[in-house]
PDB file of N, CA and C in Angstrom:
ATOM      1  N   MET A 851       5.653 -23.580 -34.914  1.00  0.00           N
ATOM      2  CA  MET A 851       5.124 -24.097 -36.170  1.00  0.00           C
ATOM      3  C   MET A 851       4.075 -25.188 -35.954  1.00  0.00           C
ATOM      4  N   ASN A 852       3.797 -25.549 -34.709  1.00  0.00           N
ATOM      5  CA  ASN A 852       2.797 -26.569 -34.437  1.00  0.00           C
ATOM      6  C   ASN A 852       1.451 -25.963 -34.083  1.00  0.00           C
ATOM      7  N   ASP A 853       1.191 -24.756 -34.530  1.00  0.00           N
ATOM      8  CA  ASP A 853      -0.093 -24.122 -34.271  1.00  0.00           C
ATOM      9  C   ASP A 853      -1.160 -24.729 -35.170  1.00  0.00           C
ATOM     10  N   VAL A 854      -2.288 -25.040 -34.591  1.00  0.00           N
ATOM     11  CA  VAL A 854      -3.405 -25.612 -35.333  1.00  0.00           C
ATOM     12  C   VAL A 854      -4.115 -24.492 -36.086  1.00  0.00           C
ATOM     13  N   LEU A 855      -4.224 -24.635 -37.414  1.00  0.00           N
ATOM     14  CA  LEU A 855      -4.928 -23.639 -38.223  1.00  0.00           C
ATOM     15  C   LEU A 855      -6.433 -23.858 -38.194  1.00  0.00           C
ATOM     16  N   LEU A 856      -6.854 -25.124 -38.110  1.00  0.00           N
ATOM     17  CA  LEU A 856      -8.276 -25.459 -38.028  1.00  0.00           C
ATOM     18  C   LEU A 856      -8.418 -26.725 -37.198  1.00  0.00           C
ATOM     19  N   ASP A 857      -9.232 -26.651 -36.148  1.00  0.00           N
ATOM     20  CA  ASP A 857      -9.506 -27.810 -35.315  1.00  0.00           C
ATOM     21  C   ASP A 857     -10.988 -28.135 -35.460  1.00  0.00           C
ATOM     22  N   ALA A 858     -11.283 -29.233 -36.152  1.00  0.00           N
ATOM     23  CA  ALA A 858     -12.667 -29.635 -36.411  1.00  0.00           C
ATOM     24  C   ALA A 858     -12.950 -30.974 -35.733  1.00  0.00           C
ATOM     25  N   GLY A 859     -12.684 -31.061 -34.449  1.00  0.00           N
ATOM     26  CA  GLY A 859     -12.928 -32.305 -33.727  1.00  0.00           C
ATOM     27  C   GLY A 859     -11.833 -33.320 -33.976  1.00  0.00           C
ATOM     28  N   ASN A 860     -12.125 -34.339 -34.775  1.00  0.00           N
ATOM     29  CA  ASN A 860     -11.147 -35.385 -35.081  1.00  0.00           C
ATOM     30  C   ASN A 860     -10.218 -35.023 -36.231  1.00  0.00           C
ATOM     31  N   ILE A 861     -10.406 -33.863 -36.827  1.00  0.00           N
ATOM     32  CA  ILE A 861      -9.587 -33.420 -37.952  1.00  0.00           C
ATOM     33  C   ILE A 861      -8.891 -32.118 -37.564  1.00  0.00           C
ATOM     34  N   ARG A 862      -7.558 -32.105 -37.685  1.00  0.00           N
ATOM     35  CA  ARG A 862      -6.790 -30.896 -37.390  1.00  0.00           C
ATOM     36  C   ARG A 862      -5.902 -30.564 -38.586  1.00  0.00           C
ATOM     37  N   LEU A 863      -5.910 -29.299 -38.980  1.00  0.00           N
ATOM     38  CA  LEU A 863      -5.064 -28.844 -40.070  1.00  0.00           C
ATOM     39  C   LEU A 863      -3.950 -27.965 -39.521  1.00  0.00           C
ATOM     40  N   TYR A 864      -2.740 -28.265 -39.941  1.00  0.00           N
ATOM     41  CA  TYR A 864      -1.555 -27.488 -39.592  1.00  0.00           C
ATOM     42  C   TYR A 864      -1.041 -26.831 -40.864  1.00  0.00           C
ATOM     43  N   TRP A 865       0.081 -26.135 -40.779  1.00  0.00           N
ATOM     44  CA  TRP A 865       0.587 -25.413 -41.950  1.00  0.00           C
ATOM     45  C   TRP A 865       1.103 -26.340 -43.040  1.00  0.00           C
ATOM     46  N   ASN A 866       1.419 -27.626 -42.711  1.00  0.00           N
ATOM     47  CA  ASN A 866       1.963 -28.534 -43.723  1.00  0.00           C
ATOM     48  C   ASN A 866       1.301 -29.910 -43.766  1.00  0.00           C
ATOM     49  N   ARG A 867       0.281 -30.144 -42.905  1.00  0.00           N
ATOM     50  CA  ARG A 867      -0.286 -31.495 -42.840  1.00  0.00           C
ATOM     51  C   ARG A 867      -1.704 -31.469 -42.297  1.00  0.00           C
ATOM     52  N   VAL A 868      -2.378 -32.611 -42.493  1.00  0.00           N
ATOM     53  CA  VAL A 868      -3.699 -32.867 -41.932  1.00  0.00           C
ATOM     54  C   VAL A 868      -3.553 -34.060 -41.000  1.00  0.00           C
ATOM     55  N   GLU A 869      -4.086 -33.954 -39.786  1.00  0.00           N
ATOM     56  CA  GLU A 869      -4.102 -35.071 -38.856  1.00  0.00           C
ATOM     57  C   GLU A 869      -5.542 -35.497 -38.637  1.00  0.00           C
ATOM     58  N   VAL A 870      -5.797 -36.805 -38.784  1.00  0.00           N
ATOM     59  CA  VAL A 870      -7.133 -37.349 -38.597  1.00  0.00           C
ATOM     60  C   VAL A 870      -7.054 -38.410 -37.504  1.00  0.00           C
ATOM     61  N   VAL A 871      -7.813 -38.206 -36.437  1.00  0.00           N
ATOM     62  CA  VAL A 871      -7.864 -39.159 -35.329  1.00  0.00           C
ATOM     63  C   VAL A 871      -9.035 -40.097 -35.591  1.00  0.00           C
ATOM     64  N   SER A 872      -8.772 -41.415 -35.550  1.00  0.00           N
ATOM     65  CA  SER A 872      -9.829 -42.393 -35.805  1.00  0.00           C
ATOM     66  C   SER A 872      -9.799 -43.479 -34.740  1.00  0.00           C
ATOM     67  N   GLY A 873     -10.906 -44.166 -34.622  1.00  0.00           N
ATOM     68  CA  GLY A 873     -11.018 -45.262 -33.659  1.00  0.00           C
ATOM     69  C   GLY A 873     -11.795 -44.851 -32.434  1.00  0.00           C
ATOM     70  N   LEU A 874     -12.569 -45.781 -31.895  1.00  0.00           N
ATOM     71  CA  LEU A 874     -13.354 -45.502 -30.699  1.00  0.00           C
ATOM     72  C   LEU A 874     -12.609 -45.870 -29.423  1.00  0.00           C
ATOM     73  N   ILE A 875     -12.087 -47.089 -29.367  1.00  0.00           N
ATOM     74  CA  ILE A 875     -11.389 -47.545 -28.164  1.00  0.00           C
ATOM     75  C   ILE A 875      -9.893 -47.284 -28.296  1.00  0.00           C
ATOM     76  N   PHE A 876      -9.314 -47.746 -29.382  1.00  0.00           N
ATOM     77  CA  PHE A 876      -7.895 -47.542 -29.633  1.00  0.00           C
ATOM     78  C   PHE A 876      -7.748 -46.414 -30.632  1.00  0.00           C
ATOM     79  N   LYS A 877      -7.360 -45.245 -30.155  1.00  0.00           N
ATOM     80  CA  LYS A 877      -7.207 -44.071 -31.018  1.00  0.00           C
ATOM     81  C   LYS A 877      -5.914 -44.171 -31.811  1.00  0.00           C
ATOM     82  N   LYS A 878      -6.004 -43.792 -33.078  1.00  0.00           N
ATOM     83  CA  LYS A 878      -4.789 -43.702 -33.894  1.00  0.00           C
ATOM     84  C   LYS A 878      -4.891 -42.434 -34.713  1.00  0.00           C
ATOM     85  N   THR A 879      -3.761 -41.848 -34.988  1.00  0.00           N
ATOM     86  CA  THR A 879      -3.713 -40.599 -35.733  1.00  0.00           C
ATOM     87  C   THR A 879      -3.058 -40.847 -37.085  1.00  0.00           C
ATOM     88  N   ASN A 880      -3.788 -40.548 -38.152  1.00  0.00           N
ATOM     89  CA  ASN A 880      -3.237 -40.626 -39.499  1.00  0.00           C
ATOM     90  C   ASN A 880      -2.782 -39.226 -39.905  1.00  0.00           C
ATOM     91  N   VAL A 881      -1.595 -39.140 -40.478  1.00  0.00           N
ATOM     92  CA  VAL A 881      -1.037 -37.860 -40.893  1.00  0.00           C
ATOM     93  C   VAL A 881      -0.892 -37.861 -42.409  1.00  0.00           C
ATOM     94  N   TYR A 882      -1.412 -36.812 -43.040  1.00  0.00           N
ATOM     95  CA  TYR A 882      -1.323 -36.645 -44.491  1.00  0.00           C
ATOM     96  C   TYR A 882      -0.674 -35.302 -44.767  1.00  0.00           C
ATOM     97  N   TYR A 883       0.401 -35.290 -45.555  1.00  0.00           N
ATOM     98  CA  TYR A 883       1.121 -34.057 -45.863  1.00  0.00           C
ATOM     99  C   TYR A 883       0.583 -33.427 -47.144  1.00  0.00           C
ATOM    100  N   TYR A 884       0.486 -32.094 -47.138  1.00  0.00           N
ATOM    101  CA  TYR A 884      -0.046 -31.361 -48.286  1.00  0.00           C
ATOM    102  C   TYR A 884       0.755 -31.642 -49.554  1.00  0.00           C
ATOM    103  N   SER A 885       2.063 -31.834 -49.422  1.00  0.00           N
ATOM    104  CA  SER A 885       2.908 -32.051 -50.602  1.00  0.00           C
ATOM    105  C   SER A 885       2.572 -33.359 -51.324  1.00  0.00           C
ATOM    106  N   ASP A 886       1.899 -34.288 -50.645  1.00  0.00           N
ATOM    107  CA  ASP A 886       1.515 -35.569 -51.245  1.00  0.00           C
ATOM    108  C   ASP A 886       0.168 -35.514 -51.957  1.00  0.00           C
ATOM    109  N   PHE A 887      -0.564 -34.414 -51.807  1.00  0.00           N
ATOM    110  CA  PHE A 887      -1.907 -34.327 -52.381  1.00  0.00           C
ATOM    111  C   PHE A 887      -1.856 -34.098 -53.876  1.00  0.00           C
ATOM    112  N   TYR A 888      -2.661 -34.872 -54.591  1.00  0.00           N
ATOM    113  CA  TYR A 888      -2.794 -34.725 -56.038  1.00  0.00           C
ATOM    114  C   TYR A 888      -3.932 -33.774 -56.363  1.00  0.00           C
ATOM    115  N   SER A 889      -5.065 -33.944 -55.690  1.00  0.00           N
ATOM    116  CA  SER A 889      -6.200 -33.038 -55.874  1.00  0.00           C
ATOM    117  C   SER A 889      -7.027 -32.989 -54.595  1.00  0.00           C
ATOM    118  N   VAL A 890      -7.658 -31.840 -54.377  1.00  0.00           N
ATOM    119  CA  VAL A 890      -8.504 -31.627 -53.216  1.00  0.00           C
ATOM    120  C   VAL A 890      -9.796 -30.991 -53.702  1.00  0.00           C
ATOM    121  N   LYS A 891     -10.943 -31.545 -53.260  1.00  0.00           N
ATOM    122  CA  LYS A 891     -12.233 -31.042 -53.720  1.00  0.00           C
ATOM    123  C   LYS A 891     -13.210 -31.040 -52.556  1.00  0.00           C
ATOM    124  N   ALA A 892     -13.944 -29.936 -52.409  1.00  0.00           N
ATOM    125  CA  ALA A 892     -14.972 -29.846 -51.373  1.00  0.00           C
ATOM    126  C   ALA A 892     -16.340 -29.987 -52.022  1.00  0.00           C
ATOM    127  N   SER A 893     -17.174 -30.821 -51.419  1.00  0.00           N
ATOM    128  CA  SER A 893     -18.533 -31.016 -51.898  1.00  0.00           C
ATOM    129  C   SER A 893     -19.441 -31.098 -50.674  1.00  0.00           C
ATOM    130  N   GLY A 894     -20.119 -30.015 -50.381  1.00  0.00           N
ATOM    131  CA  GLY A 894     -20.945 -29.974 -49.183  1.00  0.00           C
ATOM    132  C   GLY A 894     -20.088 -30.029 -47.945  1.00  0.00           C
ATOM    133  N   LYS A 895     -20.378 -30.961 -47.048  1.00  0.00           N
ATOM    134  CA  LYS A 895     -19.623 -31.109 -45.806  1.00  0.00           C
ATOM    135  C   LYS A 895     -18.440 -32.058 -45.954  1.00  0.00           C
ATOM    136  N   THR A 896     -18.214 -32.579 -47.144  1.00  0.00           N
ATOM    137  CA  THR A 896     -17.162 -33.571 -47.382  1.00  0.00           C
ATOM    138  C   THR A 896     -16.008 -32.969 -48.164  1.00  0.00           C
ATOM    139  N   LEU A 897     -14.785 -33.237 -47.697  1.00  0.00           N
ATOM    140  CA  LEU A 897     -13.578 -32.828 -48.399  1.00  0.00           C
ATOM    141  C   LEU A 897     -12.921 -34.100 -48.936  1.00  0.00           C
ATOM    142  N   THR A 898     -12.747 -34.187 -50.243  1.00  0.00           N
ATOM    143  CA  THR A 898     -12.165 -35.368 -50.875  1.00  0.00           C
ATOM    144  C   THR A 898     -10.726 -35.055 -51.267  1.00  0.00           C
ATOM    145  N   ILE A 899      -9.799 -35.880 -50.783  1.00  0.00           N
ATOM    146  CA  ILE A 899      -8.375 -35.689 -51.057  1.00  0.00           C
ATOM    147  C   ILE A 899      -7.870 -36.909 -51.803  1.00  0.00           C
ATOM    148  N   LYS A 900      -7.228 -36.662 -52.932  1.00  0.00           N
ATOM    149  CA  LYS A 900      -6.584 -37.741 -53.679  1.00  0.00           C
ATOM    150  C   LYS A 900      -5.079 -37.532 -53.570  1.00  0.00           C
ATOM    151  N   LYS A 901      -4.396 -38.622 -53.211  1.00  0.00           N
ATOM    152  CA  LYS A 901      -2.941 -38.571 -53.107  1.00  0.00           C
ATOM    153  C   LYS A 901      -2.333 -39.164 -54.371  1.00  0.00           C
ATOM    154  N   ALA A 902      -1.155 -38.713 -54.715  1.00  0.00           N
ATOM    155  CA  ALA A 902      -0.496 -39.145 -55.940  1.00  0.00           C
ATOM    156  C   ALA A 902      -0.194 -40.636 -55.929  1.00  0.00           C
ATOM    157  N   ALA A 903       0.145 -41.207 -54.796  1.00  0.00           N
ATOM    158  CA  ALA A 903       0.552 -42.606 -54.735  1.00  0.00           C
ATOM    159  C   ALA A 903      -0.588 -43.556 -54.380  1.00  0.00           C
ATOM    160  N   MET A 904      -1.799 -43.040 -54.213  1.00  0.00           N
ATOM    161  CA  MET A 904      -2.916 -43.887 -53.808  1.00  0.00           C
ATOM    162  C   MET A 904      -4.017 -43.891 -54.855  1.00  0.00           C
ATOM    163  N   LYS A 905      -4.639 -45.034 -55.032  1.00  0.00           N
ATOM    164  CA  LYS A 905      -5.795 -45.105 -55.916  1.00  0.00           C
ATOM    165  C   LYS A 905      -7.058 -44.676 -55.180  1.00  0.00           C
ATOM    166  N   ASN A 906      -7.090 -44.911 -53.871  1.00  0.00           N
ATOM    167  CA  ASN A 906      -8.256 -44.549 -53.070  1.00  0.00           C
ATOM    168  C   ASN A 906      -8.189 -43.072 -52.686  1.00  0.00           C
ATOM    169  N   ALA A 907      -9.342 -42.509 -52.431  1.00  0.00           N
ATOM    170  CA  ALA A 907      -9.413 -41.130 -51.972  1.00  0.00           C
ATOM    171  C   ALA A 907      -9.644 -41.109 -50.470  1.00  0.00           C
ATOM    172  N   ILE A 908      -9.178 -40.056 -49.840  1.00  0.00           N
ATOM    173  CA  ILE A 908      -9.427 -39.827 -48.422  1.00  0.00           C
ATOM    174  C   ILE A 908     -10.610 -38.871 -48.342  1.00  0.00           C
ATOM    175  N   MET A 909     -11.652 -39.284 -47.647  1.00  0.00           N
ATOM    176  CA  MET A 909     -12.835 -38.433 -47.526  1.00  0.00           C
ATOM    177  C   MET A 909     -12.969 -37.987 -46.082  1.00  0.00           C
ATOM    178  N   LEU A 910     -12.930 -36.677 -45.876  1.00  0.00           N
ATOM    179  CA  LEU A 910     -13.042 -36.110 -44.544  1.00  0.00           C
ATOM    180  C   LEU A 910     -14.417 -35.482 -44.397  1.00  0.00           C
ATOM    181  N   GLN A 911     -15.132 -35.867 -43.364  1.00  0.00           N
ATOM    182  CA  GLN A 911     -16.487 -35.368 -43.122  1.00  0.00           C
ATOM    183  C   GLN A 911     -16.433 -34.291 -42.036  1.00  0.00           C
ATOM    184  N   PHE A 912     -16.842 -33.078 -42.385  1.00  0.00           N
ATOM    185  CA  PHE A 912     -16.869 -31.968 -41.438  1.00  0.00           C
ATOM    186  C   PHE A 912     -18.281 -31.763 -40.911  1.00  0.00           C
ATOM    187  N   LYS A 913     -18.408 -30.935 -39.872  1.00  0.00           N
ATOM    188  CA  LYS A 913     -19.710 -30.693 -39.252  1.00  0.00           C
ATOM    189  C   LYS A 913     -20.609 -29.819 -40.111  1.00  0.00           C
ATOM    190  N   ASN A 914     -20.004 -28.919 -40.900  1.00  0.00           N
ATOM    191  CA  ASN A 914     -20.798 -28.046 -41.766  1.00  0.00           C
ATOM    192  C   ASN A 914     -19.985 -27.653 -43.000  1.00  0.00           C
ATOM    193  N   LYS A 915     -20.660 -27.035 -43.959  1.00  0.00           N
ATOM    194  CA  LYS A 915     -20.015 -26.647 -45.218  1.00  0.00           C
ATOM    195  C   LYS A 915     -18.933 -25.608 -44.999  1.00  0.00           C
ATOM    196  N   LYS A 916     -19.143 -24.723 -44.024  1.00  0.00           N
ATOM    197  CA  LYS A 916     -18.184 -23.654 -43.765  1.00  0.00           C
ATOM    198  C   LYS A 916     -16.822 -24.226 -43.364  1.00  0.00           C
ATOM    199  N   GLN A 917     -16.820 -25.252 -42.507  1.00  0.00           N
ATOM    200  CA  GLN A 917     -15.561 -25.880 -42.104  1.00  0.00           C
ATOM    201  C   GLN A 917     -14.874 -26.555 -43.275  1.00  0.00           C
ATOM    202  N   ALA A 918     -15.629 -27.223 -44.134  1.00  0.00           N
ATOM    203  CA  ALA A 918     -15.044 -27.884 -45.301  1.00  0.00           C
ATOM    204  C   ALA A 918     -14.428 -26.852 -46.247  1.00  0.00           C
ATOM    205  N   LYS A 919     -15.123 -25.735 -46.452  1.00  0.00           N
ATOM    206  CA  LYS A 919     -14.605 -24.670 -47.331  1.00  0.00           C
ATOM    207  C   LYS A 919     -13.359 -24.040 -46.729  1.00  0.00           C
ATOM    208  N   GLU A 920     -13.363 -23.819 -45.413  1.00  0.00           N
ATOM    209  CA  GLU A 920     -12.205 -23.250 -44.739  1.00  0.00           C
ATOM    210  C   GLU A 920     -11.000 -24.191 -44.834  1.00  0.00           C
ATOM    211  N   ALA A 921     -11.241 -25.501 -44.679  1.00  0.00           N
ATOM    212  CA  ALA A 921     -10.166 -26.490 -44.801  1.00  0.00           C
ATOM    213  C   ALA A 921      -9.594 -26.490 -46.215  1.00  0.00           C
ATOM    214  N   LEU A 922     -10.470 -26.411 -47.219  1.00  0.00           N
ATOM    215  CA  LEU A 922     -10.015 -26.361 -48.612  1.00  0.00           C
ATOM    216  C   LEU A 922      -9.162 -25.124 -48.859  1.00  0.00           C
ATOM    217  N   ASP A 923      -9.576 -23.981 -48.336  1.00  0.00           N
ATOM    218  CA  ASP A 923      -8.801 -22.747 -48.501  1.00  0.00           C
ATOM    219  C   ASP A 923      -7.436 -22.835 -47.813  1.00  0.00           C
ATOM    220  N   ILE A 924      -7.400 -23.437 -46.628  1.00  0.00           N
ATOM    221  CA  ILE A 924      -6.117 -23.591 -45.918  1.00  0.00           C
ATOM    222  C   ILE A 924      -5.174 -24.498 -46.700  1.00  0.00           C
ATOM    223  N   ILE A 925      -5.682 -25.626 -47.183  1.00  0.00           N
ATOM    224  CA  ILE A 925      -4.838 -26.549 -47.943  1.00  0.00           C
ATOM    225  C   ILE A 925      -4.330 -25.899 -49.224  1.00  0.00           C
ATOM    226  N   ASN A 926      -5.203 -25.233 -49.962  1.00  0.00           N
ATOM    227  CA  ASN A 926      -4.778 -24.586 -51.201  1.00  0.00           C
ATOM    228  C   ASN A 926      -3.770 -23.467 -50.970  1.00  0.00           C
ATOM    229  N   SER A 927      -3.888 -22.738 -49.886  1.00  0.00           N
ATOM    230  CA  SER A 927      -2.950 -21.642 -49.627  1.00  0.00           C
ATOM    231  C   SER A 927      -1.598 -22.123 -49.092  1.00  0.00           C
ATOM    232  N   HIS A 928      -1.550 -23.300 -48.486  1.00  0.00           N
ATOM    233  CA  HIS A 928      -0.304 -23.802 -47.918  1.00  0.00           C
ATOM    234  C   HIS A 928       0.330 -24.923 -48.733  1.00  0.00           C
ATOM    235  N   LYS A 929      -0.334 -25.380 -49.769  1.00  0.00           N
ATOM    236  CA  LYS A 929       0.211 -26.461 -50.615  1.00  0.00           C
ATOM    237  C   LYS A 929       1.384 -25.923 -51.421  1.00  0.00           C
ATOM    238  N   GLN A 930       2.453 -26.711 -51.488  1.00  0.00           N
ATOM    239  CA  GLN A 930       3.667 -26.261 -52.182  1.00  0.00           C
ATOM    240  C   GLN A 930       3.765 -26.877 -53.548  1.00  0.00           C
TER     241      GLN A 930
END
């Protein structure tokens, strides 16, 4: 169940979560679960995720529009 559905460099999508690696010297991994997402929207190369418990949005920048669209499709198909 730990198979990566989409690996876009610092962003990895699994069947139930998104992992985002950030930081240049000290790497840290933020994990966001699909069940916590309130809304997901793709606009160009950017995927905007709003969580139910957060006022701020998470903005994920992909290399191209195709990756952002593929990520949106994966999240929508696996969201419970």
